[in-house]
JSON list of C-alpha atoms in Angstrom, two decimals:
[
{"chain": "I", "resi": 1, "resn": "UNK", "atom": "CA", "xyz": [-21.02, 13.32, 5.72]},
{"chain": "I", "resi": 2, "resn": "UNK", "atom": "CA", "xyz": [-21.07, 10.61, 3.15]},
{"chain": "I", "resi": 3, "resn": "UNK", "atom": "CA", "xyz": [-21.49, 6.55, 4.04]},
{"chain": "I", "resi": 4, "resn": "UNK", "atom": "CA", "xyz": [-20.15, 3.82, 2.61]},
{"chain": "I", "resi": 5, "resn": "UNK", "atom": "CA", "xyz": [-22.34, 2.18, 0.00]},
{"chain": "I", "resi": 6, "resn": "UNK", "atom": "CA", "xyz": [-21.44, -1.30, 1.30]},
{"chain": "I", "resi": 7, "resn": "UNK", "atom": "CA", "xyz": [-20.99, -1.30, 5.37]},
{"chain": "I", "resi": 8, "resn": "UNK", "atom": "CA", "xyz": [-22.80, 2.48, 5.63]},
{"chain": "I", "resi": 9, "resn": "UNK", "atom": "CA", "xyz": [-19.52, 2.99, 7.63]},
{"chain": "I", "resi": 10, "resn": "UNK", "atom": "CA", "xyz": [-18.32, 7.09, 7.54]},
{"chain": "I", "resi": 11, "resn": "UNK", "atom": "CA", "xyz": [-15.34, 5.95, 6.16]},
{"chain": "I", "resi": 12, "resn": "UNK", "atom": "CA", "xyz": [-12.45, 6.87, 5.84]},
{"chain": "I", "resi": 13, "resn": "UNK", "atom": "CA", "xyz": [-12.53, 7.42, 1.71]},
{"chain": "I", "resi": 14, "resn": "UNK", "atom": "CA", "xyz": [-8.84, 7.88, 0.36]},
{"chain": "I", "resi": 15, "resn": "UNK", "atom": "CA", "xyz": [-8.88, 5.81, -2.51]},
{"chain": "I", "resi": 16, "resn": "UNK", "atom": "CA", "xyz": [-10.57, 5.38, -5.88]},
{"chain": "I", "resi": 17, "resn": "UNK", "atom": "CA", "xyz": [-12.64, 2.76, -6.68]},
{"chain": "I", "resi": 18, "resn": "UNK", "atom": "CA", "xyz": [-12.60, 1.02, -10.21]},
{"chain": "I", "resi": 19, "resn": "UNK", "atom": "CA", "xyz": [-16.09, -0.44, -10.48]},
{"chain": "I", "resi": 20, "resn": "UNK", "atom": "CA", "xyz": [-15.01, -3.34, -13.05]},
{"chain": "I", "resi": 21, "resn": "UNK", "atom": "CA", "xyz": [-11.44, -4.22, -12.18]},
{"chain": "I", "resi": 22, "resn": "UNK", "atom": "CA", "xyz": [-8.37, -2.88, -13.95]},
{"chain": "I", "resi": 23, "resn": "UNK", "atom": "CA", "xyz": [-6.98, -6.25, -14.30]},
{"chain": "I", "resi": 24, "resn": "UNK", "atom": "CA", "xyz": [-10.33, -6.37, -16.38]},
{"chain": "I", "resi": 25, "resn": "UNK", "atom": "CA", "xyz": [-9.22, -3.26, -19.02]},
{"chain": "I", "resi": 26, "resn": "UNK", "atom": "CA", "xyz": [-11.03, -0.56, -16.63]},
{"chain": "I", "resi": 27, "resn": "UNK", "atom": "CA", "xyz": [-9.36, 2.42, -16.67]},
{"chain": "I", "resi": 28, "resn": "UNK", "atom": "CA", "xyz": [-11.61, 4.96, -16.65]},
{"chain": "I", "resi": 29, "resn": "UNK", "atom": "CA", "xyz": [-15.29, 3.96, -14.81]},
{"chain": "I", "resi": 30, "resn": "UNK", "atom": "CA", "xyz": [-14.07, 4.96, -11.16]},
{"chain": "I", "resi": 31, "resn": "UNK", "atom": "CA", "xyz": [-16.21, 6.13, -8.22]},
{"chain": "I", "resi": 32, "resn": "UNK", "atom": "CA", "xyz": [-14.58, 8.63, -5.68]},
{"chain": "I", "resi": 33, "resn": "UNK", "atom": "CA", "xyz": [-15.94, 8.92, -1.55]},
{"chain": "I", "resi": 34, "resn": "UNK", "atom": "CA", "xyz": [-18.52, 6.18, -1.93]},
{"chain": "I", "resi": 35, "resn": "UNK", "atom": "CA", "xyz": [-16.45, 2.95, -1.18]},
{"chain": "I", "resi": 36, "resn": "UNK", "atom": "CA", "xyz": [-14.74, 3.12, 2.18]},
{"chain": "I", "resi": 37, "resn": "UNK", "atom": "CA", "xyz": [-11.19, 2.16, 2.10]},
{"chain": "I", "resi": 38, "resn": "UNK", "atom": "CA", "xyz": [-11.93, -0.82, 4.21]},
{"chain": "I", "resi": 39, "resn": "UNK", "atom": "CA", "xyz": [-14.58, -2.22, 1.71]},
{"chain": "I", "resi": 40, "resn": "UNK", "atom": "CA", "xyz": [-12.38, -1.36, -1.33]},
{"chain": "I", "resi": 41, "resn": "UNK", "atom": "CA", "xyz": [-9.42, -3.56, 0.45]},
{"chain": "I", "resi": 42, "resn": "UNK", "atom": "CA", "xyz": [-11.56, -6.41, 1.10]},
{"chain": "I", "resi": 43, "resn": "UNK", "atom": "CA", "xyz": [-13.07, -6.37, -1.97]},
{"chain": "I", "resi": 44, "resn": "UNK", "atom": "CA", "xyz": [-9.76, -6.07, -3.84]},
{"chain": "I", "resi": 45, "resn": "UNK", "atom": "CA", "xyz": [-8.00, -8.83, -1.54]},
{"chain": "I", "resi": 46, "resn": "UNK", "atom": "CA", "xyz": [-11.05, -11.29, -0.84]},
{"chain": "I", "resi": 47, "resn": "UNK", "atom": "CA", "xyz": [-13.34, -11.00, -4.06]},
{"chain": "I", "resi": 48, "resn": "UNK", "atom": "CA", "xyz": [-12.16, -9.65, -7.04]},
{"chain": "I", "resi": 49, "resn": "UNK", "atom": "CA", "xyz": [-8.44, -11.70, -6.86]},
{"chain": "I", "resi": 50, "resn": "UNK", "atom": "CA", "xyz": [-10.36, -14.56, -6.64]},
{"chain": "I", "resi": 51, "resn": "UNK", "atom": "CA", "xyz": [-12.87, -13.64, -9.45]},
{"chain": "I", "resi": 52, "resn": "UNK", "atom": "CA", "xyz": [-10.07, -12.85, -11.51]},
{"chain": "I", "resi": 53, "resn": "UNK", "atom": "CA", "xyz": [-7.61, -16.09, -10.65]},
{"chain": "I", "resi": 54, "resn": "UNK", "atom": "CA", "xyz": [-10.10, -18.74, -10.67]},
{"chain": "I", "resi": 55, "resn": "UNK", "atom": "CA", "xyz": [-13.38, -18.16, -12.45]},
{"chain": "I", "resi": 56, "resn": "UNK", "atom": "CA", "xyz": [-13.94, -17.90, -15.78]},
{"chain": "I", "resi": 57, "resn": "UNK", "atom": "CA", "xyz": [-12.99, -14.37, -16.22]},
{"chain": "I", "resi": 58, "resn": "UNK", "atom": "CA", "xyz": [-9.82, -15.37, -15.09]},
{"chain": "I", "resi": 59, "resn": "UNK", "atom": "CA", "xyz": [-9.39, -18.13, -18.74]},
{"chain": "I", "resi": 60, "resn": "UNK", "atom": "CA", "xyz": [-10.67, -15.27, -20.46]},
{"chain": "I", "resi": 61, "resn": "UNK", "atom": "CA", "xyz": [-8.00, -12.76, -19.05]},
{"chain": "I", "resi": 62, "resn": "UNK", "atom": "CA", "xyz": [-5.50, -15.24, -20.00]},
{"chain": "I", "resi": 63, "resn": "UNK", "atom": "CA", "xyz": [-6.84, -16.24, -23.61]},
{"chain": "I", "resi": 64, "resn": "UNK", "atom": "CA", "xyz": [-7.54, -12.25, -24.36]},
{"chain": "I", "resi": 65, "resn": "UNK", "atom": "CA", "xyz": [-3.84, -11.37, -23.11]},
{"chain": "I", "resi": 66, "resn": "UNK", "atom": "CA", "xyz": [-5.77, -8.43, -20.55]},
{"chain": "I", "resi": 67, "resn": "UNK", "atom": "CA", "xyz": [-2.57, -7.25, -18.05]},
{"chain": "I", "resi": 68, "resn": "UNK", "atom": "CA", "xyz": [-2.83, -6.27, -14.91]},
{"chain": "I", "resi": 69, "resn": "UNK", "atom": "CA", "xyz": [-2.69, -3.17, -13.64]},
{"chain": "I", "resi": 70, "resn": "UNK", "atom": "CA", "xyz": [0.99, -3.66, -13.15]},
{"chain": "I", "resi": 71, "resn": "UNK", "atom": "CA", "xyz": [1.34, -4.19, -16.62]},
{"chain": "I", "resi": 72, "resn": "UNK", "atom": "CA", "xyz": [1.76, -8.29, -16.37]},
{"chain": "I", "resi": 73, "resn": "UNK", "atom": "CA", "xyz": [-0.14, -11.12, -18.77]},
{"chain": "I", "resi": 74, "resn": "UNK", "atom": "CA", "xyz": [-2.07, -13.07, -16.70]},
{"chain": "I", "resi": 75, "resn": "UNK", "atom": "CA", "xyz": [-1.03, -16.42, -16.02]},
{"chain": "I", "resi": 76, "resn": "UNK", "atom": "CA", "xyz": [-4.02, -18.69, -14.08]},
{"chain": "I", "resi": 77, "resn": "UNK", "atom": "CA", "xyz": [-4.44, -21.91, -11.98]},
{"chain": "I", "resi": 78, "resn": "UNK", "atom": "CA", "xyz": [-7.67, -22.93, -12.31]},
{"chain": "I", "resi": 79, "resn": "UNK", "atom": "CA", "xyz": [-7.48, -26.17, -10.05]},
{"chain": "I", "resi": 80, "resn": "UNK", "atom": "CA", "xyz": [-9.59, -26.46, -7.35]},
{"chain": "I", "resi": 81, "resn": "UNK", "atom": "CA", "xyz": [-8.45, -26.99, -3.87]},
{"chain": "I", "resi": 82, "resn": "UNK", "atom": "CA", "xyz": [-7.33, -30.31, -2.93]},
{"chain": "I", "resi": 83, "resn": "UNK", "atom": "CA", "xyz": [-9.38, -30.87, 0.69]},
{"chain": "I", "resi": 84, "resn": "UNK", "atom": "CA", "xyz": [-12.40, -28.79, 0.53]},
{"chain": "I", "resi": 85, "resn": "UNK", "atom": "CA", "xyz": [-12.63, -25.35, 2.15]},
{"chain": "I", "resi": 86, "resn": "UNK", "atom": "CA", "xyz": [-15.41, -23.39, 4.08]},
{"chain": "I", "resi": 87, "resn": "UNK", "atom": "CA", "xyz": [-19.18, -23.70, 4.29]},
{"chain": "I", "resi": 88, "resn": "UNK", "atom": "CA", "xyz": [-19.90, -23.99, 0.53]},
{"chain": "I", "resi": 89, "resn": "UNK", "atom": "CA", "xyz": [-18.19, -26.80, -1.38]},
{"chain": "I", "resi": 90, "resn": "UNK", "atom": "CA", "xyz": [-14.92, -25.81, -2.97]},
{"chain": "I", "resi": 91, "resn": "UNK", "atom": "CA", "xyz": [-14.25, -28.65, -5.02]},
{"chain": "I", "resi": 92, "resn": "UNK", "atom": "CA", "xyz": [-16.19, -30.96, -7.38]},
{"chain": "I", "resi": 93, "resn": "UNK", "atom": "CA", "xyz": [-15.53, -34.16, -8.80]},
{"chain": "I", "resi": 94, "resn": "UNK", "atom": "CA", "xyz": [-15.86, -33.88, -12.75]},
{"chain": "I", "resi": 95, "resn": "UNK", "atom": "CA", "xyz": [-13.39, -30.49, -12.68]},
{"chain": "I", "resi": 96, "resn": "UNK", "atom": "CA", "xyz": [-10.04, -31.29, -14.28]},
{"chain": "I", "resi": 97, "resn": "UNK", "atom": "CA", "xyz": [-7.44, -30.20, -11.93]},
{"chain": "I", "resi": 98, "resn": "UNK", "atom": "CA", "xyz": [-3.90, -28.79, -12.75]},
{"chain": "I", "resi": 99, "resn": "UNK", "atom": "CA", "xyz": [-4.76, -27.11, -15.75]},
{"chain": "I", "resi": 100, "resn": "UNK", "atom": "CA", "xyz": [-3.84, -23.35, -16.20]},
{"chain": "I", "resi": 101, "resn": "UNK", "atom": "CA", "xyz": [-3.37, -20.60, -18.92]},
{"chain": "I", "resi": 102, "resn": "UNK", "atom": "CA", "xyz": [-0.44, -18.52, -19.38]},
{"chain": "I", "resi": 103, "resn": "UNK", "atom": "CA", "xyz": [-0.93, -15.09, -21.74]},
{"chain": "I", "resi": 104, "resn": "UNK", "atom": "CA", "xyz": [2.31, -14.52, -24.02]},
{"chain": "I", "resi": 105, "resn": "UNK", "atom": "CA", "xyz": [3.83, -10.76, -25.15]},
{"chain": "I", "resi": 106, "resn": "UNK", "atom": "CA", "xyz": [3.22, -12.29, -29.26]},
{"chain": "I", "resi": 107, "resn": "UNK", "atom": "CA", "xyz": [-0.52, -12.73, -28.65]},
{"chain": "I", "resi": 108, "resn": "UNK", "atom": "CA", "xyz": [-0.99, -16.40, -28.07]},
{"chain": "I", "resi": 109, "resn": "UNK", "atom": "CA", "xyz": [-2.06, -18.48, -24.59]},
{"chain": "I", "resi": 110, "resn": "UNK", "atom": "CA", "xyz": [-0.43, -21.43, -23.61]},
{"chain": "I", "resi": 111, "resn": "UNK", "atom": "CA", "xyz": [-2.32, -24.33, -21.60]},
{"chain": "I", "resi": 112, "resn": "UNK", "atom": "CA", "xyz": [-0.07, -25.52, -19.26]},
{"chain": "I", "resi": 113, "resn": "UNK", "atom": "CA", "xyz": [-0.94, -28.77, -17.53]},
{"chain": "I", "resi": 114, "resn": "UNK", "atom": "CA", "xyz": [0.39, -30.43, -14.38]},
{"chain": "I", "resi": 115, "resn": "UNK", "atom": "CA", "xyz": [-1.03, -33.65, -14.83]},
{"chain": "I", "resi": 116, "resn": "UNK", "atom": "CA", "xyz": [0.85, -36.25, -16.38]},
{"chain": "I", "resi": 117, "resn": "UNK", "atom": "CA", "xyz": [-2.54, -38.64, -16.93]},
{"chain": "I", "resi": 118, "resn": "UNK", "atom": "CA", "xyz": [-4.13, -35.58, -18.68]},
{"chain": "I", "resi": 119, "resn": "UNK", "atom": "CA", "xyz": [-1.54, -35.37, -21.26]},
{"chain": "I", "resi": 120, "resn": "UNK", "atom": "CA", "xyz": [-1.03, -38.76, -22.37]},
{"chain": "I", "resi": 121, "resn": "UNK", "atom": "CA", "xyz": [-4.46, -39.03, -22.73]},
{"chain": "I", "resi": 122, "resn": "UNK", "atom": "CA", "xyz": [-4.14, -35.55, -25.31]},
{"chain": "I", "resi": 123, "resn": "UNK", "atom": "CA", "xyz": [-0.92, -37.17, -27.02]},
{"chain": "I", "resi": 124, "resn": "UNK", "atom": "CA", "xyz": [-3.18, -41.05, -27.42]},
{"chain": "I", "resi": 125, "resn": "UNK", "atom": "CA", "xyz": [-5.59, -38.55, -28.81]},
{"chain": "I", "resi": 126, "resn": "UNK", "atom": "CA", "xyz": [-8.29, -39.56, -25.99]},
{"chain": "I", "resi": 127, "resn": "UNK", "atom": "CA", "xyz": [-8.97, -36.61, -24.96]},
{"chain": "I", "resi": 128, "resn": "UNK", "atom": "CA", "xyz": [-9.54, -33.34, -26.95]},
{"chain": "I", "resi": 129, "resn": "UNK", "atom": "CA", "xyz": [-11.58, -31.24, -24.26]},
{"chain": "I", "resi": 130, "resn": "UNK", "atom": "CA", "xyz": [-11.27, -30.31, -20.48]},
{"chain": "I", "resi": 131, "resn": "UNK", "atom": "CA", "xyz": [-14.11, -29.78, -18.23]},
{"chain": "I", "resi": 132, "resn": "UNK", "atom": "CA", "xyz": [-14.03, -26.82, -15.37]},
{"chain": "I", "resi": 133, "resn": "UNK", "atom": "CA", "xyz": [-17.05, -26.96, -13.26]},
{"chain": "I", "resi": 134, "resn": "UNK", "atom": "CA", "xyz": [-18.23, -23.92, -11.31]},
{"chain": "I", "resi": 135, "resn": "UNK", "atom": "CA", "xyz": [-18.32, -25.33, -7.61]},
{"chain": "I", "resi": 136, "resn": "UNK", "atom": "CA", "xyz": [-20.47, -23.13, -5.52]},
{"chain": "I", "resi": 137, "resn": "UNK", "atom": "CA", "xyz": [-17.58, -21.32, -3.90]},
{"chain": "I", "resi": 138, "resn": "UNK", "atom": "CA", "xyz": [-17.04, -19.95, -7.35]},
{"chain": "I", "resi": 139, "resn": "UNK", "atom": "CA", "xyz": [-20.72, -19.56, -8.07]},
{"chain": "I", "resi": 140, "resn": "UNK", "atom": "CA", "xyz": [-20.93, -17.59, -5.27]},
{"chain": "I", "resi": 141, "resn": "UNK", "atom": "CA", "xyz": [-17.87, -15.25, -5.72]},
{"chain": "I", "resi": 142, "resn": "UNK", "atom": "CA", "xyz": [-18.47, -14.57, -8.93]},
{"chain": "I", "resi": 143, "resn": "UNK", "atom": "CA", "xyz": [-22.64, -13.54, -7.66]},
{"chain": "I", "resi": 144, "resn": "UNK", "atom": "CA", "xyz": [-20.67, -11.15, -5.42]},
{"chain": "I", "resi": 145, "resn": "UNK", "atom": "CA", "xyz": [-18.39, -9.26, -7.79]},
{"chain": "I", "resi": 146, "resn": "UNK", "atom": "CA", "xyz": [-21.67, -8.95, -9.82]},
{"chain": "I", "resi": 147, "resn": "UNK", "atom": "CA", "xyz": [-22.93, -7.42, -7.26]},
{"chain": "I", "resi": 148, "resn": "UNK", "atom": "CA", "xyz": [-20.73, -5.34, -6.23]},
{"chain": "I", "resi": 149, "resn": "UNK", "atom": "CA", "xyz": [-20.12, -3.59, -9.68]},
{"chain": "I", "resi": 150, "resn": "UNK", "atom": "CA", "xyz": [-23.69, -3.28, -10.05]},
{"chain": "I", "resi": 151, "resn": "UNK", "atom": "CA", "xyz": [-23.75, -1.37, -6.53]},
{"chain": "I", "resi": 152, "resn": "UNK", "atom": "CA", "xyz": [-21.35, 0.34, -7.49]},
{"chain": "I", "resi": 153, "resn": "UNK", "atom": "CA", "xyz": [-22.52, 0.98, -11.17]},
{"chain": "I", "resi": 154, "resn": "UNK", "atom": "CA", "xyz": [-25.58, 2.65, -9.46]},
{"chain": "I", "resi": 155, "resn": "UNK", "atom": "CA", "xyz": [-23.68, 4.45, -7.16]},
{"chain": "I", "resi": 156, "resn": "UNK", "atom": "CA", "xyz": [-21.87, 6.17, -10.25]},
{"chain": "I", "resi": 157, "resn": "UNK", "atom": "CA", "xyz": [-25.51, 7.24, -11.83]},
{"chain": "I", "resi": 158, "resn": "UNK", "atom": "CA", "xyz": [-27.10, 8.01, -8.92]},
{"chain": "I", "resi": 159, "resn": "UNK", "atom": "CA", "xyz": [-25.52, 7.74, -5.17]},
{"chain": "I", "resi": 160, "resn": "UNK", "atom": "CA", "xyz": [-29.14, 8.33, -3.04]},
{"chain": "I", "resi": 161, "resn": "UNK", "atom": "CA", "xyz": [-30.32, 5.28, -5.38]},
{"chain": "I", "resi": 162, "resn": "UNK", "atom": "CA", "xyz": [-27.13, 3.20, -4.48]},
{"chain": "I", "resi": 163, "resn": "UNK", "atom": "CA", "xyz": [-27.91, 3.47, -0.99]},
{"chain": "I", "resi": 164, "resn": "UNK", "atom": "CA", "xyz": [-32.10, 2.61, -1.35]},
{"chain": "I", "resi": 165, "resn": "UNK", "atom": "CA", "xyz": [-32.92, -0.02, 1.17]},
{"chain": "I", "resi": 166, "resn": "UNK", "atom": "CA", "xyz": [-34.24, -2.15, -1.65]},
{"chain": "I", "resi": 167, "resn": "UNK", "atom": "CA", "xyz": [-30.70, -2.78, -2.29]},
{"chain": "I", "resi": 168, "resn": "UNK", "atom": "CA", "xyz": [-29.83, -3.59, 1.52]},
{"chain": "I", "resi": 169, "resn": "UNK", "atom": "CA", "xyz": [-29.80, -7.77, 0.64]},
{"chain": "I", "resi": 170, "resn": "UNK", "atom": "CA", "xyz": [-27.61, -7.28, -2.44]},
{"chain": "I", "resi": 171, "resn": "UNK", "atom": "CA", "xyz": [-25.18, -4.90, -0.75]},
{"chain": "I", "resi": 172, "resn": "UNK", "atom": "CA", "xyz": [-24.92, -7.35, 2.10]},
{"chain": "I", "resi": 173, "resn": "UNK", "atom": "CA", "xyz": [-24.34, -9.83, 0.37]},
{"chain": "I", "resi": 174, "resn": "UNK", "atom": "CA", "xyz": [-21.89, -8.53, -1.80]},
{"chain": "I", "resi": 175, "resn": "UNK", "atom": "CA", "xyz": [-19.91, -7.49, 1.14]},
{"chain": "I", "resi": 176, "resn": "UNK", "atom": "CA", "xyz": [-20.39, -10.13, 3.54]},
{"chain": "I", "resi": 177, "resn": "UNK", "atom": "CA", "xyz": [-21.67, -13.24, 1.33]},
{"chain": "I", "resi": 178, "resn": "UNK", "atom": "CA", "xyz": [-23.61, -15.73, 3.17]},
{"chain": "I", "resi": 179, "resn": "UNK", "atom": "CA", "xyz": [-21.50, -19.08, 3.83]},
{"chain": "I", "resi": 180, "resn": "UNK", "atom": "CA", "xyz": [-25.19, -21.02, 3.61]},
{"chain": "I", "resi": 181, "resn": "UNK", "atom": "CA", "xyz": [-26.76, -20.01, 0.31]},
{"chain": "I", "resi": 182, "resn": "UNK", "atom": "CA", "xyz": [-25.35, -18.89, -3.13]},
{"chain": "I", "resi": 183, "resn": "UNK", "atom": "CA", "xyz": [-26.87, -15.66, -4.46]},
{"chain": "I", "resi": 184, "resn": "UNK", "atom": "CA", "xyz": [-29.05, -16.66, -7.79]},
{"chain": "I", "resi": 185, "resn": "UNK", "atom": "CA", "xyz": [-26.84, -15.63, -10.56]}
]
């Protein structure tokens, strides 16, 4: 009987697993009976949505027009919270808040801002850049996708190697994170 390569739970595995997203372009690089469908939800609901609506792979969804699996253009939010959230800091000072992307059907990517200070400074020609700062939150989701598609990468090329307990921190961590540290990226 097979165990998860995340939570080495028996399972059960009903599902397929896309090891890089399809809201990514991944179609094709799926793993079958070696994600549990309890570690495939989470990592659907918990990591990759975030990943993919407010790291930079989410801007670069938007600017390259990649649709979801449901066929839609990605449209993104990349403001960070407004009160800070959890263990590891959510929010940082020098990001520019209420600034988003929206992917068009004719190819293009509008910026769409909710900040009324941000675009007069754009139209008084003050401003010609934004800045989006990582905060660790984001740091460490994004360590944990990595890590997870790596997992799972091995897992594709060889499933005993996948589940080596040289990987045990990695897997761990990709699963559970760590609210205290940020994995090095």
């Amino acid at each position: 009987m097979s165990t998860c390569i995340f939570c080495r739970n028996t399972g059960p595995f009903t599902t397929i697993e896309h090891i890089v997203p399809e809201s990514l372009g991944n179609d094709d690089l799926i793993l079958t009976g070696e994600v549990c469908d309890s570690c495939q939800s989470y990592f659907g609901k918990e990591v990759e949505r975030f990943v993919l609506e407010k790291s930079p792979l989410a801007f670069w969804r938007a600017f390259l027009g990649i649709r979801s699996k449901k066929g839609r253009l990605p449209s993104v939010n990349l403001s960070h919270p407004a009160q800070p959230k959890g263990r590891l800091p959510t929010i940082h000072s020098a990001h520019d808040n209420h600034v988003g992307f929206t992917a068009h059907d004719d190819g293009s990517t509008s910026i769409d801002i909710d900040d009324p200070q941000i675009v007069r400074q754009i139209i008084d020609r003050h401003r010609k850049e934004f800045q989006f700062v990582l905060s660790p939150k984001v740091l460490d989701m994004l360590a944990r996708f990595l890590l997870k598609v790596g997992i799972e990468l091995l897992a594709s090329s060889d499933s005993s190697d996948a589940r080596s307990t040289q990987y045990d921190d990695a897997r761990t961590h990709a699963r559970f994170g760590d609210g205290n540290r940020i994995w090095p990226l």
